[in-house]
Short mmCIF file of C-alpha atoms in Angstrom, two decimals:
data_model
loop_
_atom_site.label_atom_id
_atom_site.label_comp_id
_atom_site.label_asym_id
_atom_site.label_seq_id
_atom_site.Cartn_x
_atom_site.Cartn_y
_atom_site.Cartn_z
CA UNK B 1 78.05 -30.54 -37.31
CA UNK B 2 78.36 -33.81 -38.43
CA UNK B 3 79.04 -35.39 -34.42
CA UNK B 4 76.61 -33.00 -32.98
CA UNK B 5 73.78 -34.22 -35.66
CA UNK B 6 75.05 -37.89 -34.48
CA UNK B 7 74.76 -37.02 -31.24
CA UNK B 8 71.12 -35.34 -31.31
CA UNK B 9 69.73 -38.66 -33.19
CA UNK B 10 70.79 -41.10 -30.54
CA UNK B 11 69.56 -38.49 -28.17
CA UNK B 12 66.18 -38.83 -30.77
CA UNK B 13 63.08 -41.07 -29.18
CA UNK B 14 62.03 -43.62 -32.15
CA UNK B 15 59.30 -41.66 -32.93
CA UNK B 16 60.52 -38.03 -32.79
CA UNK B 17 61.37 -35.59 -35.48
CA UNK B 18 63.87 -33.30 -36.21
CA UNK B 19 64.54 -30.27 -38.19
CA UNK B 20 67.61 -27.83 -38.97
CA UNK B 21 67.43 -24.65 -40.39
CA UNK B 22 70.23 -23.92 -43.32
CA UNK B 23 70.95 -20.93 -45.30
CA UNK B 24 72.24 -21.08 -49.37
CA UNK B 25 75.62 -21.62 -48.28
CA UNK B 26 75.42 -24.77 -46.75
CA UNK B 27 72.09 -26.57 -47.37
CA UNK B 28 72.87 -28.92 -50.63
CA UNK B 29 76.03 -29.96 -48.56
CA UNK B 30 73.41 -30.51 -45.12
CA UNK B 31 71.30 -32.79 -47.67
CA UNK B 32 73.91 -34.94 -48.30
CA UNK B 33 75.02 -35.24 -44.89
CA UNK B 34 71.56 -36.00 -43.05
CA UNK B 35 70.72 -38.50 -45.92
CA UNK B 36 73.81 -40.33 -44.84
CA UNK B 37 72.77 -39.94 -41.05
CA UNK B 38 69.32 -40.41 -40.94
CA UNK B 39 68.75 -42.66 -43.83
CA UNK B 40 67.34 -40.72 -47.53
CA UNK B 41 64.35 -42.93 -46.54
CA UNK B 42 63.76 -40.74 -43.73
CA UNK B 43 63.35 -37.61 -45.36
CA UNK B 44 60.37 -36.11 -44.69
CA UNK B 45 60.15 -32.30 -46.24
CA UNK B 46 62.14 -29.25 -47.79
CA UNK B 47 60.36 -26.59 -45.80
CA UNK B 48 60.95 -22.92 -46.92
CA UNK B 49 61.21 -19.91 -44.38
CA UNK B 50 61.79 -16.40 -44.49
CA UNK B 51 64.56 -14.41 -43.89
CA UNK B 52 64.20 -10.88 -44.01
CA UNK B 53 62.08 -8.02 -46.09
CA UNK B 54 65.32 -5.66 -46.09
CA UNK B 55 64.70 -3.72 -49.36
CA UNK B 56 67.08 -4.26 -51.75
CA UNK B 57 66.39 -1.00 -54.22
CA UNK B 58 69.51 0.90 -55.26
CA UNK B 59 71.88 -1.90 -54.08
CA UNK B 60 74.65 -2.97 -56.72
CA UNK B 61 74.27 -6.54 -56.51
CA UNK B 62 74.99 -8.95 -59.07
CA UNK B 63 72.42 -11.43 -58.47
CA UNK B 64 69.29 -12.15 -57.19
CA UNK B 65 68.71 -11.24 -53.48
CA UNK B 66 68.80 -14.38 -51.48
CA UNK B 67 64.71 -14.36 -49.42
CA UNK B 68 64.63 -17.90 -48.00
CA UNK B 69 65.96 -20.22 -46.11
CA UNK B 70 65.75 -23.97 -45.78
CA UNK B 71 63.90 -26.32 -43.35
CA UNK B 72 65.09 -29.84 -43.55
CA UNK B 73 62.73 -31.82 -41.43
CA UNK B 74 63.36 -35.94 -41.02
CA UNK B 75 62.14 -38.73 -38.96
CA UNK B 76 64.33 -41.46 -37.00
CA UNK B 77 62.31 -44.20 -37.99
CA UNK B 78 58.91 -44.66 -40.49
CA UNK B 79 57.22 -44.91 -36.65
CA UNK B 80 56.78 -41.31 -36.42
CA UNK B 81 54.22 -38.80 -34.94
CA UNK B 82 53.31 -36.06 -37.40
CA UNK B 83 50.28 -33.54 -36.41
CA UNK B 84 51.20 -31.30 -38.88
CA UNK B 85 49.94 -27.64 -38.67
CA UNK B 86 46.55 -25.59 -39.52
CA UNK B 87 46.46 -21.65 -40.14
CA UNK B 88 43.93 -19.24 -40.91
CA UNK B 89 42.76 -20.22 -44.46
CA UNK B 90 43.29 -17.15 -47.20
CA UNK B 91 39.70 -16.00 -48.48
CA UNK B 92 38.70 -14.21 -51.51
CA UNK B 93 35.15 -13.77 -49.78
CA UNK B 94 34.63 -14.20 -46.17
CA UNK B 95 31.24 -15.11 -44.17
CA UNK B 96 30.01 -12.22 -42.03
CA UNK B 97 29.86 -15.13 -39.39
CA UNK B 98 32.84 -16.77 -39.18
CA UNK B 99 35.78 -16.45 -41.46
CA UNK B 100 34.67 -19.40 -43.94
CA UNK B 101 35.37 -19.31 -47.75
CA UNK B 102 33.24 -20.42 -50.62
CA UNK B 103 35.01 -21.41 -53.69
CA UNK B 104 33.59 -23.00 -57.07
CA UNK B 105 33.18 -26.61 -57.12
CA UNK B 106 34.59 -27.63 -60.46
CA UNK B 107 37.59 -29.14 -61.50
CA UNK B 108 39.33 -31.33 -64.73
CA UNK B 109 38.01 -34.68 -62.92
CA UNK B 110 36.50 -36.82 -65.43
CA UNK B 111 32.42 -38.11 -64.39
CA UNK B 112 30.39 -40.05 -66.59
CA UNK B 113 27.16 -38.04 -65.67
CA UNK B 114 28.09 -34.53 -65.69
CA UNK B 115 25.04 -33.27 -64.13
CA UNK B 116 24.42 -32.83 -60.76
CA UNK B 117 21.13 -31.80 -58.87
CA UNK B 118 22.27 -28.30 -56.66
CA UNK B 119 19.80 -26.91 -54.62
CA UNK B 120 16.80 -27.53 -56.35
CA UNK B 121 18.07 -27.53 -60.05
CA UNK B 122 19.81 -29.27 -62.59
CA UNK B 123 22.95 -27.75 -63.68
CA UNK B 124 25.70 -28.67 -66.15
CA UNK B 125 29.20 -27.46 -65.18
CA UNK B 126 31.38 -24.60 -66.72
CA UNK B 127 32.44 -25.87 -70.45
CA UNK B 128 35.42 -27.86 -70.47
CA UNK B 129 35.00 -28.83 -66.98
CA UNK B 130 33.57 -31.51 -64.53
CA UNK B 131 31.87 -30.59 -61.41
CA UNK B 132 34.34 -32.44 -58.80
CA UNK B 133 31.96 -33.51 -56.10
CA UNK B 134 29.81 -36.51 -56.67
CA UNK B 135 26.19 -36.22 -56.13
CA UNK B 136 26.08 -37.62 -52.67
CA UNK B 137 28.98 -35.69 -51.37
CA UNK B 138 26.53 -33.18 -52.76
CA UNK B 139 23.49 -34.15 -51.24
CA UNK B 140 25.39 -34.07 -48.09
CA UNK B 141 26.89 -30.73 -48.48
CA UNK B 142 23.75 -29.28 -49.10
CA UNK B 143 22.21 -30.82 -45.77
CA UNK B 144 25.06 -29.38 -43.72
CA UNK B 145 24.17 -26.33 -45.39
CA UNK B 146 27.69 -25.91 -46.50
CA UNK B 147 26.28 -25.34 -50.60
CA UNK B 148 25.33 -22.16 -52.29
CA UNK B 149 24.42 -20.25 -55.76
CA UNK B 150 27.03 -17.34 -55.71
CA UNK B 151 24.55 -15.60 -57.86
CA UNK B 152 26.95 -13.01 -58.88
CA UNK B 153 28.64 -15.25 -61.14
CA UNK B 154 27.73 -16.55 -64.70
CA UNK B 155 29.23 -19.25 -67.05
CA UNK B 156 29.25 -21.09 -70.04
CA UNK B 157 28.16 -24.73 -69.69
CA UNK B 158 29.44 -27.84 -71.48
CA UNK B 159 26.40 -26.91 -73.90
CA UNK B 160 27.67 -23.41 -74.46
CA UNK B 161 24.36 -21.86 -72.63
CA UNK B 162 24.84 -19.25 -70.33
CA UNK B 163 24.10 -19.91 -66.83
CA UNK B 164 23.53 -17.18 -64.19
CA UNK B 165 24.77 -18.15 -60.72
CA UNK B 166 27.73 -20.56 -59.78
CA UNK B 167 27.48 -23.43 -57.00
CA UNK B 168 30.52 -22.81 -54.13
CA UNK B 169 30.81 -25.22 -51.29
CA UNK B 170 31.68 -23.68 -47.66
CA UNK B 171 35.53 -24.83 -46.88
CA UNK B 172 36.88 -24.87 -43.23
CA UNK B 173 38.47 -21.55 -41.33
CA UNK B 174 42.06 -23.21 -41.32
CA UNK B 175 43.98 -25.27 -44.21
CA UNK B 176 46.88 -27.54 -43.74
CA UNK B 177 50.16 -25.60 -43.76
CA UNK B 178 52.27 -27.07 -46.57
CA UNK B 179 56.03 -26.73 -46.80
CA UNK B 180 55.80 -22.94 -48.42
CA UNK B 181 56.03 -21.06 -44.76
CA UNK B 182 56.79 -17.53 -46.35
CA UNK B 183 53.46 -16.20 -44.26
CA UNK B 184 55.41 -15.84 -41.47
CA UNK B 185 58.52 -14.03 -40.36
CA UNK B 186 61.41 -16.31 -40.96
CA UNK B 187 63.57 -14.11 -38.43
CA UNK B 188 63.78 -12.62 -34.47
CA UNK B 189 66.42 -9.68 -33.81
CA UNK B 190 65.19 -9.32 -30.00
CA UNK B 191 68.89 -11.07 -28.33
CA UNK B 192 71.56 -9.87 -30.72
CA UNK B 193 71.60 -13.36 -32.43
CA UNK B 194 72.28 -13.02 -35.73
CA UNK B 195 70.19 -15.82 -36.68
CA UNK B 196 67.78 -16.18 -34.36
CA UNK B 197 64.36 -17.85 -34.97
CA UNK B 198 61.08 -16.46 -34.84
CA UNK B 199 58.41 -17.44 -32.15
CA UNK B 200 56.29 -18.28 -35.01
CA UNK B 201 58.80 -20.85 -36.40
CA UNK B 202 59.35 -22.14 -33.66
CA UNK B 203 55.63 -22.73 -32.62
CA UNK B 204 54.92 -24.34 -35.96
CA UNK B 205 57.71 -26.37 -35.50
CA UNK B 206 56.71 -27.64 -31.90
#
């Protein structure tokens, strides 16, 4: 492995990327290895995959069934193209439109004025919390008609009043991937391979 990794990186245009797949056996000695090859500098992301959904009820195992695998992905160089990955964003509620989410707009950020002016009226956020968008960003939101009063929803504010309706602000359809790719299936069993990747790994990958 360690000629062939060699090998592939002076193969590597300055800009490119590459990425092995590793199982438990193997992957904390890989680490080592393409730190030394590529540089630690270099090292981009632990990704984690799938491997398989086999059930593991009524096996007599002594430890805990092994679901993952590991993605190490690094650069040649700090020159590097990344255009990372979008998929479908997960929604508790879903437009009837288009499959947008709304999702409160509060968060522990620290403002000096904690009111904001939503729609019309003066609200105070949740108690203990900041509302996380400024009032231009806001004012903005609301003109893009990406701002609502989910009117099912009631909360304390900071002043311990009860407020009927929450303010939610319209996100995109699709959210960065991060380095957690358990939404897909890690594995392909259509070429007797016995570790063959998935499509879908692959395509994220490319």
């Amino acid at each position: 492995l360690r000629q062939r990794i060699i090998l592939l990186r002076e193969l590597l245009t300055d800009d490119g990327s590459f990425y092995m797949r590793i199982d438990y056996h193997f992957g904390h000695y890989m680490k080592v290895l393409l730190d030394e090859i590529f540089g630690k500098e270099n090292f981009r992301n632990e990704i984690i995959v799938n491997r398989s959904k086999i059930a593991r009820e009524g096996l007599s195992i002594n430890k805990f069934a092994q679901r993952t695998d590991t993605i190490f992905y690094y650069t040649k160089t700090a020159n590097f193209i990344f255009n990372g990955y979008k998929r479908p964003r997960k929604c508790s509620y879903c437009g009837a439109e288009k499959q947008q989410v709304w999702i409160p707009m509060h968060s522990p950020s620290e403002y000096k004025i904690p009111e904001r002016t939503i729609l019309g009226k003066v609200l105070l956020p949740p108690k203990g919390r900041h509302w996380s968008f400024s009032q231009d960003k806001i004012d903005k939101y609301t003109k893009e008609k990406r701002i609502r009063i989910n009117k099912d929803i009631t909360y304390l504010n900071i002043k311990g009043e009860k407020v009927i309706g929450m303010p939610e602000y319209l996100q995109s359809e699709h959210e960065p991937a991060d380095s957690d790719w358990t939404d897909i299936p890690g594995y392909a069993w259509l070429y007797n391979y016995p570790t063959e990747n998935s499509e879908f790994v692959l395509e994220r990958i490319i």
